[in-house]
Tab-separated table of C-alpha atoms and ligand atoms in Angstrom:
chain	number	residue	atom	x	y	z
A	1	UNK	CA	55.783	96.876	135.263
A	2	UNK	CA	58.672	97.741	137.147
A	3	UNK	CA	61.927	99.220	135.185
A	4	UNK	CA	65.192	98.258	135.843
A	5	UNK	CA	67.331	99.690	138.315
A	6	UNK	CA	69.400	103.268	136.937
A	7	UNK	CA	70.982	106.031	138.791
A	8	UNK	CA	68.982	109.450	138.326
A	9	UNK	CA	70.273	112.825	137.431
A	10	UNK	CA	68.155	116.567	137.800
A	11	UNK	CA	71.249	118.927	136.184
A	12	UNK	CA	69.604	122.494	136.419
A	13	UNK	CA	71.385	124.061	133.246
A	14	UNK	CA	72.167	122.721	130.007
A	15	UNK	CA	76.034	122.126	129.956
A	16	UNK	CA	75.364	120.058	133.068
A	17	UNK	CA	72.978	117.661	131.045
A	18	UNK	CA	75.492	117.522	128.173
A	19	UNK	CA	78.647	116.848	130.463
A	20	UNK	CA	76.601	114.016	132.051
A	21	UNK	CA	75.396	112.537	128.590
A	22	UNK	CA	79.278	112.073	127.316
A	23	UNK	CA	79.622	110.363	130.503
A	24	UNK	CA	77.444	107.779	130.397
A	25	UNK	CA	77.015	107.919	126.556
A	26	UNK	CA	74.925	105.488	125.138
A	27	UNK	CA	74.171	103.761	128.560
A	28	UNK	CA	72.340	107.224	129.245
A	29	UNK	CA	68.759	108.660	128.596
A	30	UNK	CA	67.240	112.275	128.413
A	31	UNK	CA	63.903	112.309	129.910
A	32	UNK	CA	61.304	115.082	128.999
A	33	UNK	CA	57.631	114.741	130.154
A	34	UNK	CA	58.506	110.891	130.631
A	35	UNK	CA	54.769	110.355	128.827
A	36	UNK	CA	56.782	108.145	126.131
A	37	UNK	CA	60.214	106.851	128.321
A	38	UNK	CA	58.489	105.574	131.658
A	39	UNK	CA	55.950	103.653	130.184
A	40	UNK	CA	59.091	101.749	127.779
A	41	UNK	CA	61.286	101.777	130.620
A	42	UNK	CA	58.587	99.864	132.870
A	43	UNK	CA	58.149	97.590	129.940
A	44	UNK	CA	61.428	97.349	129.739
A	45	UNK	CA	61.593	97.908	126.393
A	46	UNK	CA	64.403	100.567	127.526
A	47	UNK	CA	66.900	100.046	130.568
A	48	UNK	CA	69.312	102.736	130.842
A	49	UNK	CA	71.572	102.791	133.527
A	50	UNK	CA	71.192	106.520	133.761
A	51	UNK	CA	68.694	108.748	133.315
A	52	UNK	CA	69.559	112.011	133.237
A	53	UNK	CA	66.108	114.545	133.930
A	54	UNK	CA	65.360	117.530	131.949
A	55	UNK	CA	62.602	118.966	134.123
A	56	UNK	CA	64.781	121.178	136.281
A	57	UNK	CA	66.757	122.944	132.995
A	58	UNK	CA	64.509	126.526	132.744
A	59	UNK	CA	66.876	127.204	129.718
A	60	UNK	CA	65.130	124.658	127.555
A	61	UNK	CA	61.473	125.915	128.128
A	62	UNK	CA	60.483	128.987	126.296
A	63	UNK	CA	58.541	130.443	123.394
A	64	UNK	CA	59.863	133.654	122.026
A	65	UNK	CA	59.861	135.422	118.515
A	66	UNK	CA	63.116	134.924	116.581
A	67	UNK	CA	63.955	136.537	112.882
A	68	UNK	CA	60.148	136.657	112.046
A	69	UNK	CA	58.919	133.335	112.934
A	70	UNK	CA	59.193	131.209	116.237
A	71	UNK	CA	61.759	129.828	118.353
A	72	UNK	CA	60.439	126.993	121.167
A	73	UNK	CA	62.621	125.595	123.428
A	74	UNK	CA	62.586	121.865	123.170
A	75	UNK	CA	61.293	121.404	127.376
A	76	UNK	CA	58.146	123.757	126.029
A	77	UNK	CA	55.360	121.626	127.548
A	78	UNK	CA	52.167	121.184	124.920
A	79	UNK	CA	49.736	123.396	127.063
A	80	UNK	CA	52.328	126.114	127.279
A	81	UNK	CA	52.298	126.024	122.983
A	82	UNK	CA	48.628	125.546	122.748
A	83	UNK	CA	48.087	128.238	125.624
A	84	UNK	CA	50.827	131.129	123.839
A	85	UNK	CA	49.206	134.262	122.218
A	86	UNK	CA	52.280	134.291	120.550
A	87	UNK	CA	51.730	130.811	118.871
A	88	UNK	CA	48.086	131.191	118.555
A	89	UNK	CA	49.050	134.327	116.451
A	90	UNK	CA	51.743	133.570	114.397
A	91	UNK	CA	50.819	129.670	113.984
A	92	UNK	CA	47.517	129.201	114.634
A	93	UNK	CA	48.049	125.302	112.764
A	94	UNK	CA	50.340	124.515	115.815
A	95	UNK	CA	48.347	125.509	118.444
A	96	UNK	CA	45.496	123.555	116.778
A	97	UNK	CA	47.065	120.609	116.686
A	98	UNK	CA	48.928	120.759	119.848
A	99	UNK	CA	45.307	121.217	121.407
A	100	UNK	CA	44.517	117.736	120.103
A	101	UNK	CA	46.962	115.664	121.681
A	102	UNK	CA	46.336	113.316	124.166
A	103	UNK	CA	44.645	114.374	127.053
A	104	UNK	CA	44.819	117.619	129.523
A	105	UNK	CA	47.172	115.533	131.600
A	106	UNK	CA	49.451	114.377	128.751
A	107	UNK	CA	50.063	118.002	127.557
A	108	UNK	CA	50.686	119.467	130.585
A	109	UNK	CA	53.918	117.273	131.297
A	110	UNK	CA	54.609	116.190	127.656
A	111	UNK	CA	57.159	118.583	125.750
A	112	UNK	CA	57.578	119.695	122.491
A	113	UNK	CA	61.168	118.523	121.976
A	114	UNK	CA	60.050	115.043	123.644
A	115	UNK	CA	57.419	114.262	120.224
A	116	UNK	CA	60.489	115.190	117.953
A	117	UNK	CA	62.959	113.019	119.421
A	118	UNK	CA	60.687	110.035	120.284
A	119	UNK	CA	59.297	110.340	116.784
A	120	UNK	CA	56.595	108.020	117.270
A	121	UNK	CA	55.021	107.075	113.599
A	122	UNK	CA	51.670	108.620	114.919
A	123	UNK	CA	52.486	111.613	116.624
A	124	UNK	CA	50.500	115.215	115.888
A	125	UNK	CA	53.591	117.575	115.911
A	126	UNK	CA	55.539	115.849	113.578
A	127	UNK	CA	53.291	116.621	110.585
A	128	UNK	CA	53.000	120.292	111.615
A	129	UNK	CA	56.766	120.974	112.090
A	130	UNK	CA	57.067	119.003	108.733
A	131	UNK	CA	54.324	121.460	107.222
A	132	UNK	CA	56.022	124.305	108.717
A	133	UNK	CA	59.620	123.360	107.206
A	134	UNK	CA	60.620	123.516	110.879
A	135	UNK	CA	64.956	123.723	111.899
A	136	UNK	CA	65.731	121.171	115.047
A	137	UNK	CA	68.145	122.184	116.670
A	138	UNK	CA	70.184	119.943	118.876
A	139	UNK	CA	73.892	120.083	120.646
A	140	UNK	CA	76.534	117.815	122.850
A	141	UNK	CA	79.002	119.232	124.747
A	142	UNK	CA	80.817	119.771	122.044
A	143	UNK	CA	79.417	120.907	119.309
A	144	UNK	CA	75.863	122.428	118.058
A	145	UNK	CA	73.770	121.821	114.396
A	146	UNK	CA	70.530	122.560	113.227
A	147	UNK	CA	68.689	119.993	111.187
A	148	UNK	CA	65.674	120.788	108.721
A	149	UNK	CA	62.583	118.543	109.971
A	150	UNK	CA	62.210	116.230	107.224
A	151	UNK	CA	65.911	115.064	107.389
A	152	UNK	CA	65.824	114.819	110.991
A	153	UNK	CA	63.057	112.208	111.578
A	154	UNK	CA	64.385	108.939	109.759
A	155	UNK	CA	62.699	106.175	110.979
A	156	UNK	CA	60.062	105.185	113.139
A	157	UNK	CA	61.273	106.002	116.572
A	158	UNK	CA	64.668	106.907	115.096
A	159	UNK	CA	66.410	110.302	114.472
A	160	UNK	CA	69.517	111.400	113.441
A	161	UNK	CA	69.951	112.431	116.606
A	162	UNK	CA	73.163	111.466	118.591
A	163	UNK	CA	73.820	109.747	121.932
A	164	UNK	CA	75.180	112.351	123.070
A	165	UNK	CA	73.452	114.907	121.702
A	166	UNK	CA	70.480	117.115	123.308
A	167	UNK	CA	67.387	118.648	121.086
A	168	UNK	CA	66.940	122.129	122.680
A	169	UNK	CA	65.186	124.151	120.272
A	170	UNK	CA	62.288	123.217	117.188
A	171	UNK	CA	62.507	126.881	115.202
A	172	UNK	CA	59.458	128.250	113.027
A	173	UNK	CA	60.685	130.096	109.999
A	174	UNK	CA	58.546	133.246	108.766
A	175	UNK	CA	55.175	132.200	107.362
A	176	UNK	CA	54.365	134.017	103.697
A	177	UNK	CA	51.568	136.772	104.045
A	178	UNK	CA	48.214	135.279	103.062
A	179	UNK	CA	48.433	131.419	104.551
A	180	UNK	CA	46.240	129.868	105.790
A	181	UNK	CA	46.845	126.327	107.964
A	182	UNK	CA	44.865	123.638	109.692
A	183	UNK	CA	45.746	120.218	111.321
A	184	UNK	CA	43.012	117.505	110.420
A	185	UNK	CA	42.975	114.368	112.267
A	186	UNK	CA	41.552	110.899	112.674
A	187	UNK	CA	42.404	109.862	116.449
A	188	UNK	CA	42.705	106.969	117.777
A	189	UNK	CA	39.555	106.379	120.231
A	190	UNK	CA	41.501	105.581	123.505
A	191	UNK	CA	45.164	107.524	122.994
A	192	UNK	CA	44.021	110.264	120.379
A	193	UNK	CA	47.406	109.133	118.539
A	194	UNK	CA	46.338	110.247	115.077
A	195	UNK	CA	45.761	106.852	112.786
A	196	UNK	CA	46.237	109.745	110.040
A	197	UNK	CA	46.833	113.204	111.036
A	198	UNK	CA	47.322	116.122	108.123
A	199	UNK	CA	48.662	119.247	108.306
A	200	UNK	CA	47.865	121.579	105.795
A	201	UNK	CA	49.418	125.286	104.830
A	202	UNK	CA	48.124	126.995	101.777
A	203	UNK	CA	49.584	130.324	100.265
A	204	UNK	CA	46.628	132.350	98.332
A	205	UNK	CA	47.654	135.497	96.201
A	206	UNK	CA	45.438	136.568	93.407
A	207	UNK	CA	43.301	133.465	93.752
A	208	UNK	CA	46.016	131.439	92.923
A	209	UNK	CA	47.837	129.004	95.555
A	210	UNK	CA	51.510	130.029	95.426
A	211	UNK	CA	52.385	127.749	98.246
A	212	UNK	CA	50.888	124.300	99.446
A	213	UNK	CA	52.785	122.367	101.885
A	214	UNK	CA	51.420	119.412	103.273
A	215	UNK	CA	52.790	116.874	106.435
A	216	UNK	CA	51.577	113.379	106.675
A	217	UNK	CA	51.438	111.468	110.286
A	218	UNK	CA	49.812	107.951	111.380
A	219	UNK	CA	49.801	106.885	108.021
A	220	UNK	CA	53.200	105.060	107.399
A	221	UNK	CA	56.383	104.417	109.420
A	222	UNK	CA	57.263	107.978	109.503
A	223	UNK	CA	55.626	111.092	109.144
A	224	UNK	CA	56.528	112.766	105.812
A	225	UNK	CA	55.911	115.755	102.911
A	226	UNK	CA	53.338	115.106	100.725
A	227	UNK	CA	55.099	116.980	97.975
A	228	UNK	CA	53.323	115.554	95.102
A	229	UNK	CA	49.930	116.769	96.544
A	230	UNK	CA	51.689	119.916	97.244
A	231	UNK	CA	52.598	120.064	93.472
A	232	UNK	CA	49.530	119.399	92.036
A	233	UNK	CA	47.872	122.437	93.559
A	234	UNK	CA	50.735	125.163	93.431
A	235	UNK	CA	49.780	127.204	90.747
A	236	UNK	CA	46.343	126.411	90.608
A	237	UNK	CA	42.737	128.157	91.951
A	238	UNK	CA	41.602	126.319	95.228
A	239	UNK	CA	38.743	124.987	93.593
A	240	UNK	CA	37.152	122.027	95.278
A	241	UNK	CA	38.114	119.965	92.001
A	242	UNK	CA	41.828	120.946	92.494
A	243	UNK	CA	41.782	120.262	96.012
A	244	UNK	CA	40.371	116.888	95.409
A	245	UNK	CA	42.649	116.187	93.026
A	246	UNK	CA	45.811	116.980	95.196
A	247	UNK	CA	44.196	115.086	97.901
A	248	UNK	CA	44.294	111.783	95.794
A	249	UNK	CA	48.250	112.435	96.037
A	250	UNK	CA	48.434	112.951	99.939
A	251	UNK	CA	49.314	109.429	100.177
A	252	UNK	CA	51.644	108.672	97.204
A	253	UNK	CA	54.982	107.155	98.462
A	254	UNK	CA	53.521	106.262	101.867
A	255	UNK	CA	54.025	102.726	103.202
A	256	UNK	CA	50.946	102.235	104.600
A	257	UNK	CA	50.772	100.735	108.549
A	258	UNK	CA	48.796	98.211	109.036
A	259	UNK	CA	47.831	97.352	112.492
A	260	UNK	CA	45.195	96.040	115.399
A	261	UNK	CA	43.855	99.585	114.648
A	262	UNK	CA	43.687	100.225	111.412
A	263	UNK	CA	44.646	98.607	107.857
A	264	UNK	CA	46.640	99.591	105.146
A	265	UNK	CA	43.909	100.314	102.750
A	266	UNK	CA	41.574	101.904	105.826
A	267	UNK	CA	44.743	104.330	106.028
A	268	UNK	CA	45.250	105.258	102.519
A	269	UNK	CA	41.632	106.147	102.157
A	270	UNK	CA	41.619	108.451	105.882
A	271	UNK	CA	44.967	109.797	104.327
A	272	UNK	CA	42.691	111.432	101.068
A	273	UNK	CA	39.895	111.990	103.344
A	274	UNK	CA	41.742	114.203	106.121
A	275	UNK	CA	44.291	115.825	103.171
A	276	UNK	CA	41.286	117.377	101.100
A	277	UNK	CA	39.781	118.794	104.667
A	278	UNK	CA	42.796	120.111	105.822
A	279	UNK	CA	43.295	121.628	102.343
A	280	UNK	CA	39.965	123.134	102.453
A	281	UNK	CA	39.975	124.355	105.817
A	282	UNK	CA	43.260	125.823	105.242
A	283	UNK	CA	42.593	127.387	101.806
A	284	UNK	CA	39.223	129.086	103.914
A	285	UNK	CA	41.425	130.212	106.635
A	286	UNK	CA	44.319	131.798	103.864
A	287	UNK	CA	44.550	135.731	103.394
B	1	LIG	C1	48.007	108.246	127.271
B	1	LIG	C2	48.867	108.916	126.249
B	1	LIG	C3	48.294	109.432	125.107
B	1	LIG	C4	49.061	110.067	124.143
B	1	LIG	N1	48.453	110.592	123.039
B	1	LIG	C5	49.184	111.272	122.143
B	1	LIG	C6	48.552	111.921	121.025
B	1	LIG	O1	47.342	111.932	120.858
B	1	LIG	N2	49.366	112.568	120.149
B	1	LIG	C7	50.729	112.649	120.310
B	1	LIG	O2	51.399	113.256	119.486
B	1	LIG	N3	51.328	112.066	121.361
B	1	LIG	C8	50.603	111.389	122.275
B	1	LIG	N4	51.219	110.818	123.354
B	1	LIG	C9	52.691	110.896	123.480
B	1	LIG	C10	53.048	112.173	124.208
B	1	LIG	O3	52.871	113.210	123.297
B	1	LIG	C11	54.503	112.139	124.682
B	1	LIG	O4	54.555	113.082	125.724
B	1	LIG	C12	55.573	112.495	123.690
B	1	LIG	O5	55.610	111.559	122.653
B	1	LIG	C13	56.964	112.481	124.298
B	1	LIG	O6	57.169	113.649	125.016
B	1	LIG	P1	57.767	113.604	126.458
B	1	LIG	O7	58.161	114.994	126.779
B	1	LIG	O8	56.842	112.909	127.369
B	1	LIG	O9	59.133	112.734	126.216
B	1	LIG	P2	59.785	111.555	127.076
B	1	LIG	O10	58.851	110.438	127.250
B	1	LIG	O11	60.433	112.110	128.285
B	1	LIG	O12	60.967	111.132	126.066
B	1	LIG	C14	60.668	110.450	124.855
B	1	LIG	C15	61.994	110.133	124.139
B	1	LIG	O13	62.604	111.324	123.676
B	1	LIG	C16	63.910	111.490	124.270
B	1	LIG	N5	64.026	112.928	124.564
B	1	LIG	C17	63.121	113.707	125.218
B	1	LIG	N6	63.510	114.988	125.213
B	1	LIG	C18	64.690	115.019	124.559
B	1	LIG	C19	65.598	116.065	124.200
B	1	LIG	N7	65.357	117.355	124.522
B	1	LIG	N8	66.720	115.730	123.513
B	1	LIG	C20	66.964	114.445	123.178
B	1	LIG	N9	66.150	113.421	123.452
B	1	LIG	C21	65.022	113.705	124.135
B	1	LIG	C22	63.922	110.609	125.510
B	1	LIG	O14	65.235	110.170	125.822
B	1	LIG	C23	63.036	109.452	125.045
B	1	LIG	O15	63.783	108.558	124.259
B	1	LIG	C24	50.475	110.181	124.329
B	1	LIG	C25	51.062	109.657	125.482
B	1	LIG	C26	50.284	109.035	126.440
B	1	LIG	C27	50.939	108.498	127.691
């Protein structure tokens, strides 16, 4: 339980980070809350040589309204989102689910930008950035690009993502008048990891849903769009019939996980469970 020896960094501003990633390059490591790294590193299922801290760059942490939705800096710790009027305003679905990660202690040090990049297979704020057709926006010390969130999550625990690239900011476009969100999980007993967490935004105008979009987590090796549950109730009334029926769909072109906590088939039934209460709850909570 003791990592291998590396040589530690605390930059203070961005460019500093970024000069010291292209560096050390792919011998290097960012680390963010350190709830995901430290416990790998003391594995040592990850030995970088250096490890270059993110707690002392201010820049990175911040929550602040950008073209009508959201910008959050990637340091944003958990309880600052679930904590911000501003978030608990504009995206009520984030702070919800932020809320249910982990444990007091967990959110206070774990960041926003930290969940993104580790993209565990069973983290919360993957599904809602998914849901929220979230931009990630990352940059080296050369260059900058944005990313929409369902190309930027590839693989469990992979991104696209450089070596020597930085995530500093996770941005919220404009949410239509009228929607109505909620984040729906079943968590894991000991880590609250979601063993199927949805995330569910639903656009009502003249009793119609105009807009349904849906993000899957826990459930396979990445989280993902449910778009053909999203389909199936665009257009339609929010009838419990038409809920249930997109619901069935949640978990179409999921490879289900099977492991010591939960099987495949266990998972494909929480995955149409938790999508037709998040779709309810949402559809309650819309205009
Ligand atoms: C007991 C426990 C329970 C947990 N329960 C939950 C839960 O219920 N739900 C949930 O979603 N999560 C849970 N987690 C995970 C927690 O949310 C982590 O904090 C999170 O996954 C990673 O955030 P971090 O800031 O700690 O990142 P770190 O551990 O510091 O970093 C994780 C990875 O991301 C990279 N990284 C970090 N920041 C950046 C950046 N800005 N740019 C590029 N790369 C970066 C690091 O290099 C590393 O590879 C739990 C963790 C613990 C220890």
């Amino acid at each position: 339980m003791i990592p291998s020896s590396f040589e530690y960094f605390a930059p203070t501003t961005l460019s500093e980070a970024q000069t010291l990633l292209r560096r050390y390059g792919g011998d290097a490591k960012v680390v963010a809350g350190g709830h995901s790294l430290i416990p790998l590193m003391k594995m040592r299922l990850s030995e970088p040589g250096y490890l270059i801290d993110l707690g002392g760059v201010d820049e990175l942490s911040y929550i602040r309204e950008d073209d009508g939705g959201l910008a959050i800096g990637a340091m944003t710790t958990y309880y600052d989102i679930e904590s911000s009027p501003l978030v608990k305003t504009k995206y009520p679905v984030l702070a919800e689910a932020t809320a249910l990660v982990a444990d007091i202690q967990v959110r206070n040090k774990g960041t926003i930008g930290g969940s993104m990049a580790h993209a565990d297979p069973s983290a919360d704020l993957t599904a809602v950035v998914l849901a929220l057709e979230a931009e990630l926006r990352s940059g080296s010390s050369r260059a900058q690009r944005s990313m929409p969130a369902h190309r930027f999550f590839v693989d469990t625990f992979t991104t696209t993502l450089r070596d020597n690239e930085i995530l500093t900011e996770i941005r919220l476009p404009a949410l239509p008048a009228k929607t109505g969100g909620a984040y729906r999980k079943f968590a894991n007993k000991a880590s609250h990891f979601a063993e199927v967490g949805i995330a569910a935004l639903v656009t009502i105008d003249g009793g119609v849903c105009q807009r349904v979009r849906i993000g899957v987590t826990g459930a396979g090796p990445i989280a993902s769009r449910a778009r053909g549950a999203e389909r199936a109730l665009e257009g339609k009334e929010p009838t419990q019939r038409n809920i249930a029926t997109a619901a069935n769909r949640a978990g179409r072109g999921i490879e289900f996980q099977s492991n010591i906590h939960a099987s495949a088939e266990y998972r494909a039934h929480l995955t149409t469970v938790y999508a037709r209460r998040a779709l309810e709850e949402a559809v309650s909570r819309a205009g």
